mmCIF file of N, CA, C and O and ligand atoms in Angstrom:
data_model
loop_
_atom_site.group_PDB
_atom_site.id
_atom_site.type_symbol
_atom_site.label_atom_id
_atom_site.label_comp_id
_atom_site.label_asym_id
_atom_site.label_seq_id
_atom_site.Cartn_x
_atom_site.Cartn_y
_atom_site.Cartn_z
ATOM 1 N N MET W 1 -15.634 -8.294 -23.020
ATOM 2 C CA MET W 1 -15.068 -6.605 -21.745
ATOM 3 C C MET W 1 -15.067 -5.531 -22.030
ATOM 4 O O MET W 1 -14.417 -5.158 -23.357
ATOM 5 N N THR W 2 -15.401 -4.592 -21.906
ATOM 6 C CA THR W 2 -15.479 -3.088 -21.641
ATOM 7 C C THR W 2 -14.492 -2.591 -20.750
ATOM 8 O O THR W 2 -14.806 -2.912 -19.851
ATOM 9 N N THR W 3 -13.327 -1.684 -20.964
ATOM 10 C CA THR W 3 -12.288 -0.969 -20.014
ATOM 11 C C THR W 3 -12.398 0.107 -20.277
ATOM 12 O O THR W 3 -10.890 0.793 -20.319
ATOM 13 N N ASN W 4 -13.218 0.733 -20.468
ATOM 14 C CA ASN W 4 -13.212 2.328 -20.854
ATOM 15 C C ASN W 4 -12.673 3.005 -19.816
ATOM 16 O O ASN W 4 -12.260 4.470 -19.496
ATOM 17 N N GLU W 5 -12.990 2.662 -18.790
ATOM 18 C CA GLU W 5 -12.812 3.453 -17.375
ATOM 19 C C GLU W 5 -11.509 3.137 -16.624
ATOM 20 O O GLU W 5 -11.254 1.860 -17.369
ATOM 21 N N LYS W 6 -10.723 4.034 -16.633
ATOM 22 C CA LYS W 6 -9.227 4.128 -16.004
ATOM 23 C C LYS W 6 -9.407 4.038 -14.781
ATOM 24 O O LYS W 6 -9.720 5.579 -14.305
ATOM 25 N N PRO W 7 -9.420 3.424 -13.497
ATOM 26 C CA PRO W 7 -9.685 3.186 -12.735
ATOM 27 C C PRO W 7 -8.318 3.590 -12.396
ATOM 28 O O PRO W 7 -6.889 3.700 -12.851
ATOM 29 N N LYS W 8 -8.403 4.794 -10.999
ATOM 30 C CA LYS W 8 -7.066 5.075 -10.769
ATOM 31 C C LYS W 8 -6.541 3.950 -9.757
ATOM 32 O O LYS W 8 -6.454 3.609 -8.820
ATOM 33 N N ARG W 9 -4.608 4.246 -9.450
ATOM 34 C CA ARG W 9 -4.379 3.608 -9.512
ATOM 35 C C ARG W 9 -3.413 4.060 -8.014
ATOM 36 O O ARG W 9 -3.012 5.131 -7.855
ATOM 37 N N LYS W 10 -3.442 3.553 -6.810
ATOM 38 C CA LYS W 10 -2.728 4.054 -5.599
ATOM 39 C C LYS W 10 -1.475 3.610 -5.311
ATOM 40 O O LYS W 10 -0.997 2.267 -5.879
ATOM 41 N N HIS W 11 -0.801 4.459 -4.816
ATOM 42 C CA HIS W 11 0.903 3.818 -4.818
ATOM 43 C C HIS W 11 0.789 4.359 -3.344
ATOM 44 O O HIS W 11 0.483 5.219 -2.649
ATOM 45 N N ILE W 12 2.436 3.309 -3.138
ATOM 46 C CA ILE W 12 3.018 4.017 -1.474
ATOM 47 C C ILE W 12 4.688 3.952 -1.644
ATOM 48 O O ILE W 12 5.164 2.375 -2.343
ATOM 49 N N ALA W 13 4.945 4.451 -0.777
ATOM 50 C CA ALA W 13 6.405 4.085 -0.633
ATOM 51 C C ALA W 13 6.643 3.954 0.257
ATOM 52 O O ALA W 13 6.647 4.475 1.534
ATOM 53 N N CYS W 14 7.233 3.083 0.886
ATOM 54 C CA CYS W 14 7.630 2.090 2.606
ATOM 55 C C CYS W 14 7.950 3.398 2.853
ATOM 56 O O CYS W 14 8.282 3.437 4.241
ATOM 57 N N GLY W 15 9.498 4.071 2.354
ATOM 58 C CA GLY W 15 10.487 4.950 2.934
ATOM 59 C C GLY W 15 9.497 5.880 4.344
ATOM 60 O O GLY W 15 10.005 6.267 4.659
ATOM 61 N N ASP W 16 7.785 6.284 3.202
ATOM 62 C CA ASP W 16 7.276 7.453 3.771
ATOM 63 C C ASP W 16 6.777 6.693 5.364
ATOM 64 O O ASP W 16 6.147 7.786 6.266
ATOM 65 N N VAL W 17 6.679 5.699 5.260
ATOM 66 C CA VAL W 17 6.347 4.998 6.861
ATOM 67 C C VAL W 17 7.497 4.211 7.545
ATOM 68 O O VAL W 17 7.547 4.921 8.774
ATOM 69 N N VAL W 18 8.431 3.707 6.449
ATOM 70 C CA VAL W 18 9.517 3.638 7.739
ATOM 71 C C VAL W 18 10.889 3.829 6.906
ATOM 72 O O VAL W 18 11.370 3.783 5.227
ATOM 73 N N ALA W 19 11.361 4.889 7.722
ATOM 74 C CA ALA W 19 12.565 5.820 7.039
ATOM 75 C C ALA W 19 13.472 4.994 6.824
ATOM 76 O O ALA W 19 13.977 3.571 6.990
ATOM 77 N N GLY W 20 13.984 4.901 4.877
ATOM 78 C CA GLY W 20 15.201 4.302 4.187
ATOM 79 C C GLY W 20 14.780 3.075 4.203
ATOM 80 O O GLY W 20 15.737 2.386 2.694
ATOM 81 N N CYS W 21 13.218 2.716 3.410
ATOM 82 C CA CYS W 21 12.816 1.317 3.266
ATOM 83 C C CYS W 21 12.489 2.186 1.553
ATOM 84 O O CYS W 21 12.049 3.313 1.093
ATOM 85 N N ALA W 22 13.474 1.281 0.503
ATOM 86 C CA ALA W 22 13.023 1.316 -0.784
ATOM 87 C C ALA W 22 11.880 0.612 -1.734
ATOM 88 O O ALA W 22 11.662 1.342 -2.161
ATOM 89 N N PHE W 23 10.984 0.036 -0.899
ATOM 90 C CA PHE W 23 10.194 -0.790 -1.505
ATOM 91 C C PHE W 23 8.385 0.746 -1.539
ATOM 92 O O PHE W 23 8.211 1.078 -0.674
ATOM 93 N N THR W 24 8.159 -0.285 -2.895
ATOM 94 C CA THR W 24 7.333 0.532 -3.449
ATOM 95 C C THR W 24 6.317 -0.734 -4.241
ATOM 96 O O THR W 24 6.401 -1.098 -4.253
ATOM 97 N N ALA W 25 5.048 0.183 -3.820
ATOM 98 C CA ALA W 25 3.702 -0.836 -4.324
ATOM 99 C C ALA W 25 3.066 0.272 -5.239
ATOM 100 O O ALA W 25 2.751 1.163 -4.181
ATOM 101 N N SER W 26 2.118 -0.606 -6.024
ATOM 102 C CA SER W 26 1.021 -0.191 -6.525
ATOM 103 C C SER W 26 -0.658 -0.661 -6.712
ATOM 104 O O SER W 26 0.055 -1.708 -6.586
ATOM 105 N N ALA W 27 -1.729 -0.463 -6.682
ATOM 106 C CA ALA W 27 -2.959 -1.259 -6.319
ATOM 107 C C ALA W 27 -4.173 -0.232 -6.824
ATOM 108 O O ALA W 27 -3.656 0.875 -6.869
ATOM 109 N N GLU W 28 -5.492 -1.122 -7.142
ATOM 110 C CA GLU W 28 -6.101 -0.319 -7.345
ATOM 111 C C GLU W 28 -7.509 0.184 -6.386
ATOM 112 O O GLU W 28 -8.028 1.296 -6.450
ATOM 113 N N SER W 29 -6.500 -0.419 -5.042
ATOM 114 C CA SER W 29 -7.705 -0.049 -3.839
ATOM 115 C C SER W 29 -6.681 0.023 -2.580
ATOM 116 O O SER W 29 -5.716 -0.647 -2.632
ATOM 117 N N ASP W 30 -7.268 0.481 -2.182
ATOM 118 C CA ASP W 30 -6.394 0.738 -0.395
ATOM 119 C C ASP W 30 -6.440 -0.240 0.255
ATOM 120 O O ASP W 30 -5.263 -0.422 0.635
ATOM 121 N N GLN W 31 -7.289 -1.632 -0.112
ATOM 122 C CA GLN W 31 -6.944 -2.375 0.901
ATOM 123 C C GLN W 31 -5.729 -2.932 -0.205
ATOM 124 O O GLN W 31 -5.205 -3.979 0.997
ATOM 125 N N ASP W 32 -6.227 -3.518 -1.241
ATOM 126 C CA ASP W 32 -5.257 -4.502 -2.120
ATOM 127 C C ASP W 32 -3.964 -3.788 -1.759
ATOM 128 O O ASP W 32 -2.823 -4.554 -1.233
ATOM 129 N N LEU W 33 -3.268 -2.206 -1.426
ATOM 130 C CA LEU W 33 -2.498 -1.152 -1.137
ATOM 131 C C LEU W 33 -1.843 -2.606 0.115
ATOM 132 O O LEU W 33 -0.644 -1.968 0.606
ATOM 133 N N ILE W 34 -2.806 -1.996 1.451
ATOM 134 C CA ILE W 34 -2.760 -2.486 2.926
ATOM 135 C C ILE W 34 -2.098 -3.686 2.480
ATOM 136 O O ILE W 34 -1.425 -4.495 3.460
ATOM 137 N N GLU W 35 -3.008 -4.577 2.177
ATOM 138 C CA GLU W 35 -2.370 -6.339 2.200
ATOM 139 C C GLU W 35 -0.622 -6.293 1.814
ATOM 140 O O GLU W 35 0.044 -7.206 1.807
ATOM 141 N N LYS W 36 -0.500 -5.644 -0.089
ATOM 142 C CA LYS W 36 0.995 -5.641 -0.247
ATOM 143 C C LYS W 36 2.075 -5.086 0.627
ATOM 144 O O LYS W 36 2.709 -6.447 0.748
ATOM 145 N N VAL W 37 1.831 -4.033 0.750
ATOM 146 C CA VAL W 37 2.361 -3.264 2.140
ATOM 147 C C VAL W 37 2.738 -4.349 3.639
ATOM 148 O O VAL W 37 3.727 -4.640 3.807
ATOM 149 N N ALA W 38 1.553 -4.980 3.539
ATOM 150 C CA ALA W 38 0.931 -5.806 4.997
ATOM 151 C C ALA W 38 2.498 -7.136 4.810
ATOM 152 O O ALA W 38 3.308 -7.521 5.615
ATOM 153 N N ALA W 39 2.048 -7.660 3.466
ATOM 154 C CA ALA W 39 3.220 -8.880 3.508
ATOM 155 C C ALA W 39 4.457 -8.532 3.214
ATOM 156 O O ALA W 39 5.599 -9.157 3.749
ATOM 157 N N HIS W 40 5.235 -7.021 2.321
ATOM 158 C CA HIS W 40 6.585 -6.664 2.530
ATOM 159 C C HIS W 40 7.230 -6.591 4.077
ATOM 160 O O HIS W 40 7.983 -6.946 4.526
ATOM 161 N N ALA W 41 5.946 -6.126 4.784
ATOM 162 C CA ALA W 41 6.462 -5.432 6.434
ATOM 163 C C ALA W 41 6.467 -7.243 6.979
ATOM 164 O O ALA W 41 7.544 -6.601 7.908
ATOM 165 N N ALA W 42 5.828 -7.708 6.790
ATOM 166 C CA ALA W 42 6.529 -8.921 7.005
ATOM 167 C C ALA W 42 7.469 -9.926 6.477
ATOM 168 O O ALA W 42 8.747 -10.276 8.056
ATOM 169 N N GLN W 43 7.841 -9.888 5.786
ATOM 170 C CA GLN W 43 9.089 -10.274 5.007
ATOM 171 C C GLN W 43 9.946 -9.453 5.393
ATOM 172 O O GLN W 43 11.216 -9.661 6.040
ATOM 173 N N ASP W 44 10.107 -8.141 5.216
ATOM 174 C CA ASP W 44 11.878 -7.094 5.238
ATOM 175 C C ASP W 44 11.580 -6.578 7.009
ATOM 176 O O ASP W 44 12.482 -6.031 6.996
ATOM 177 N N HIS W 45 10.485 -6.249 7.709
ATOM 178 C CA HIS W 45 10.790 -5.504 8.368
ATOM 179 C C HIS W 45 10.371 -6.321 9.633
ATOM 180 O O HIS W 45 10.102 -5.970 11.269
ATOM 181 N N GLY W 46 9.634 -7.713 9.856
ATOM 182 C CA GLY W 46 9.468 -8.285 10.435
ATOM 183 C C GLY W 46 7.961 -8.081 11.487
ATOM 184 O O GLY W 46 7.706 -8.500 12.753
ATOM 185 N N VAL W 47 6.973 -7.565 11.003
ATOM 186 C CA VAL W 47 5.895 -7.166 11.274
ATOM 187 C C VAL W 47 5.013 -8.327 10.964
ATOM 188 O O VAL W 47 4.786 -8.615 10.021
ATOM 189 N N LYS W 48 4.798 -8.936 12.461
ATOM 190 C CA LYS W 48 3.939 -9.667 12.158
ATOM 191 C C LYS W 48 2.044 -9.373 12.383
ATOM 192 O O LYS W 48 0.962 -10.254 11.556
ATOM 193 N N GLU W 49 2.004 -8.573 12.189
ATOM 194 C CA GLU W 49 0.420 -7.784 12.174
ATOM 195 C C GLU W 49 0.276 -6.365 11.858
ATOM 196 O O GLU W 49 1.133 -5.471 12.383
ATOM 197 N N VAL W 50 -0.654 -5.711 11.164
ATOM 198 C CA VAL W 50 -1.080 -4.327 10.820
ATOM 199 C C VAL W 50 -2.053 -3.776 11.792
ATOM 200 O O VAL W 50 -2.940 -4.393 12.234
ATOM 201 N N THR W 51 -1.173 -3.350 12.866
ATOM 202 C CA THR W 51 -2.245 -2.326 14.102
ATOM 203 C C THR W 51 -2.560 -1.383 13.333
ATOM 204 O O THR W 51 -2.423 -0.804 12.308
ATOM 205 N N PRO W 52 -3.945 -0.877 13.588
ATOM 206 C CA PRO W 52 -4.704 0.037 13.572
ATOM 207 C C PRO W 52 -3.687 1.277 13.140
ATOM 208 O O PRO W 52 -3.796 2.366 12.993
ATOM 209 N N GLU W 53 -3.022 1.137 14.034
ATOM 210 C CA GLU W 53 -2.401 2.088 14.037
ATOM 211 C C GLU W 53 -1.256 2.848 12.884
ATOM 212 O O GLU W 53 -0.566 3.186 12.123
ATOM 213 N N LEU W 54 -0.572 1.531 12.772
ATOM 214 C CA LEU W 54 0.312 1.297 11.268
ATOM 215 C C LEU W 54 -0.529 1.048 10.135
ATOM 216 O O LEU W 54 -0.165 2.217 9.634
ATOM 217 N N ALA W 55 -1.512 0.978 10.357
ATOM 218 C CA ALA W 55 -2.444 0.780 8.772
ATOM 219 C C ALA W 55 -3.209 2.548 8.807
ATOM 220 O O ALA W 55 -3.286 2.528 7.783
ATOM 221 N N ALA W 56 -2.944 2.853 9.817
ATOM 222 C CA ALA W 56 -3.349 4.704 9.981
ATOM 223 C C ALA W 56 -2.010 5.613 9.120
ATOM 224 O O ALA W 56 -2.282 6.240 7.919
ATOM 225 N N LYS W 57 -1.012 5.069 9.386
ATOM 226 C CA LYS W 57 0.025 5.726 9.186
ATOM 227 C C LYS W 57 0.366 5.132 7.251
ATOM 228 O O LYS W 57 0.868 6.067 6.814
ATOM 229 N N VAL W 58 -0.032 4.015 7.079
ATOM 230 C CA VAL W 58 0.147 4.035 5.311
ATOM 231 C C VAL W 58 -0.701 3.615 5.017
ATOM 232 O O VAL W 58 -0.284 4.812 3.651
ATOM 233 N N LYS W 59 -1.982 3.925 5.288
ATOM 234 C CA LYS W 59 -3.230 5.033 4.564
ATOM 235 C C LYS W 59 -2.976 6.393 4.382
ATOM 236 O O LYS W 59 -3.250 6.634 3.182
ATOM 237 N N ALA W 60 -2.459 7.008 5.372
ATOM 238 C CA ALA W 60 -1.858 8.429 5.168
ATOM 239 C C ALA W 60 -0.270 8.518 4.329
ATOM 240 O O ALA W 60 -0.242 10.070 3.992
ATOM 241 N N ALA W 61 0.168 7.710 3.798
ATOM 242 C CA ALA W 61 1.113 7.862 3.520
ATOM 243 C C ALA W 61 0.873 7.127 1.523
ATOM 244 O O ALA W 61 1.383 7.542 0.901
ATOM 245 N N ILE W 62 -0.553 6.793 1.595
ATOM 246 C CA ILE W 62 -0.980 6.479 -0.118
ATOM 247 C C ILE W 62 -1.316 7.716 -0.374
ATOM 248 O O ILE W 62 -2.035 9.012 -0.025
ATOM 249 N N ARG W 63 -0.711 7.352 -2.044
ATOM 250 C CA ARG W 63 -1.135 8.174 -2.837
ATOM 251 C C ARG W 63 -1.324 8.049 -4.581
ATOM 252 O O ARG W 63 -1.630 6.855 -4.475
ATOM 253 N N THR W 64 -2.455 8.910 -4.615
ATOM 254 C CA THR W 64 -3.350 8.462 -5.446
ATOM 255 C C THR W 64 -3.002 9.411 -7.428
ATOM 256 O O THR W 64 -2.655 10.417 -6.892
ATOM 257 N N ALA W 65 -2.476 8.552 -8.114
ATOM 258 C CA ALA W 65 -2.233 8.870 -9.362
ATOM 259 C C ALA W 65 -3.169 9.175 -10.373
ATOM 260 O O ALA W 65 -3.778 8.077 -10.211
HETATM 261 ZN ZN1 ZN T 1 9.243 -1.030 3.294
#
């Protein structure tokens, strides 16, 4: 296994989408990140479904380090 490449990690702060929330997550792809946020949103915000509108907000809040 060669791991010379450093994949860029993506980060999100839920507080950028939901005011006052301190949850943050990071992942290697938008898809993984959205899944993490969706799981958090379901648990802590009672969001049962990631609507296209919510997914767009989440994508807009993603930062690449
Ligand atoms: Zn949150």
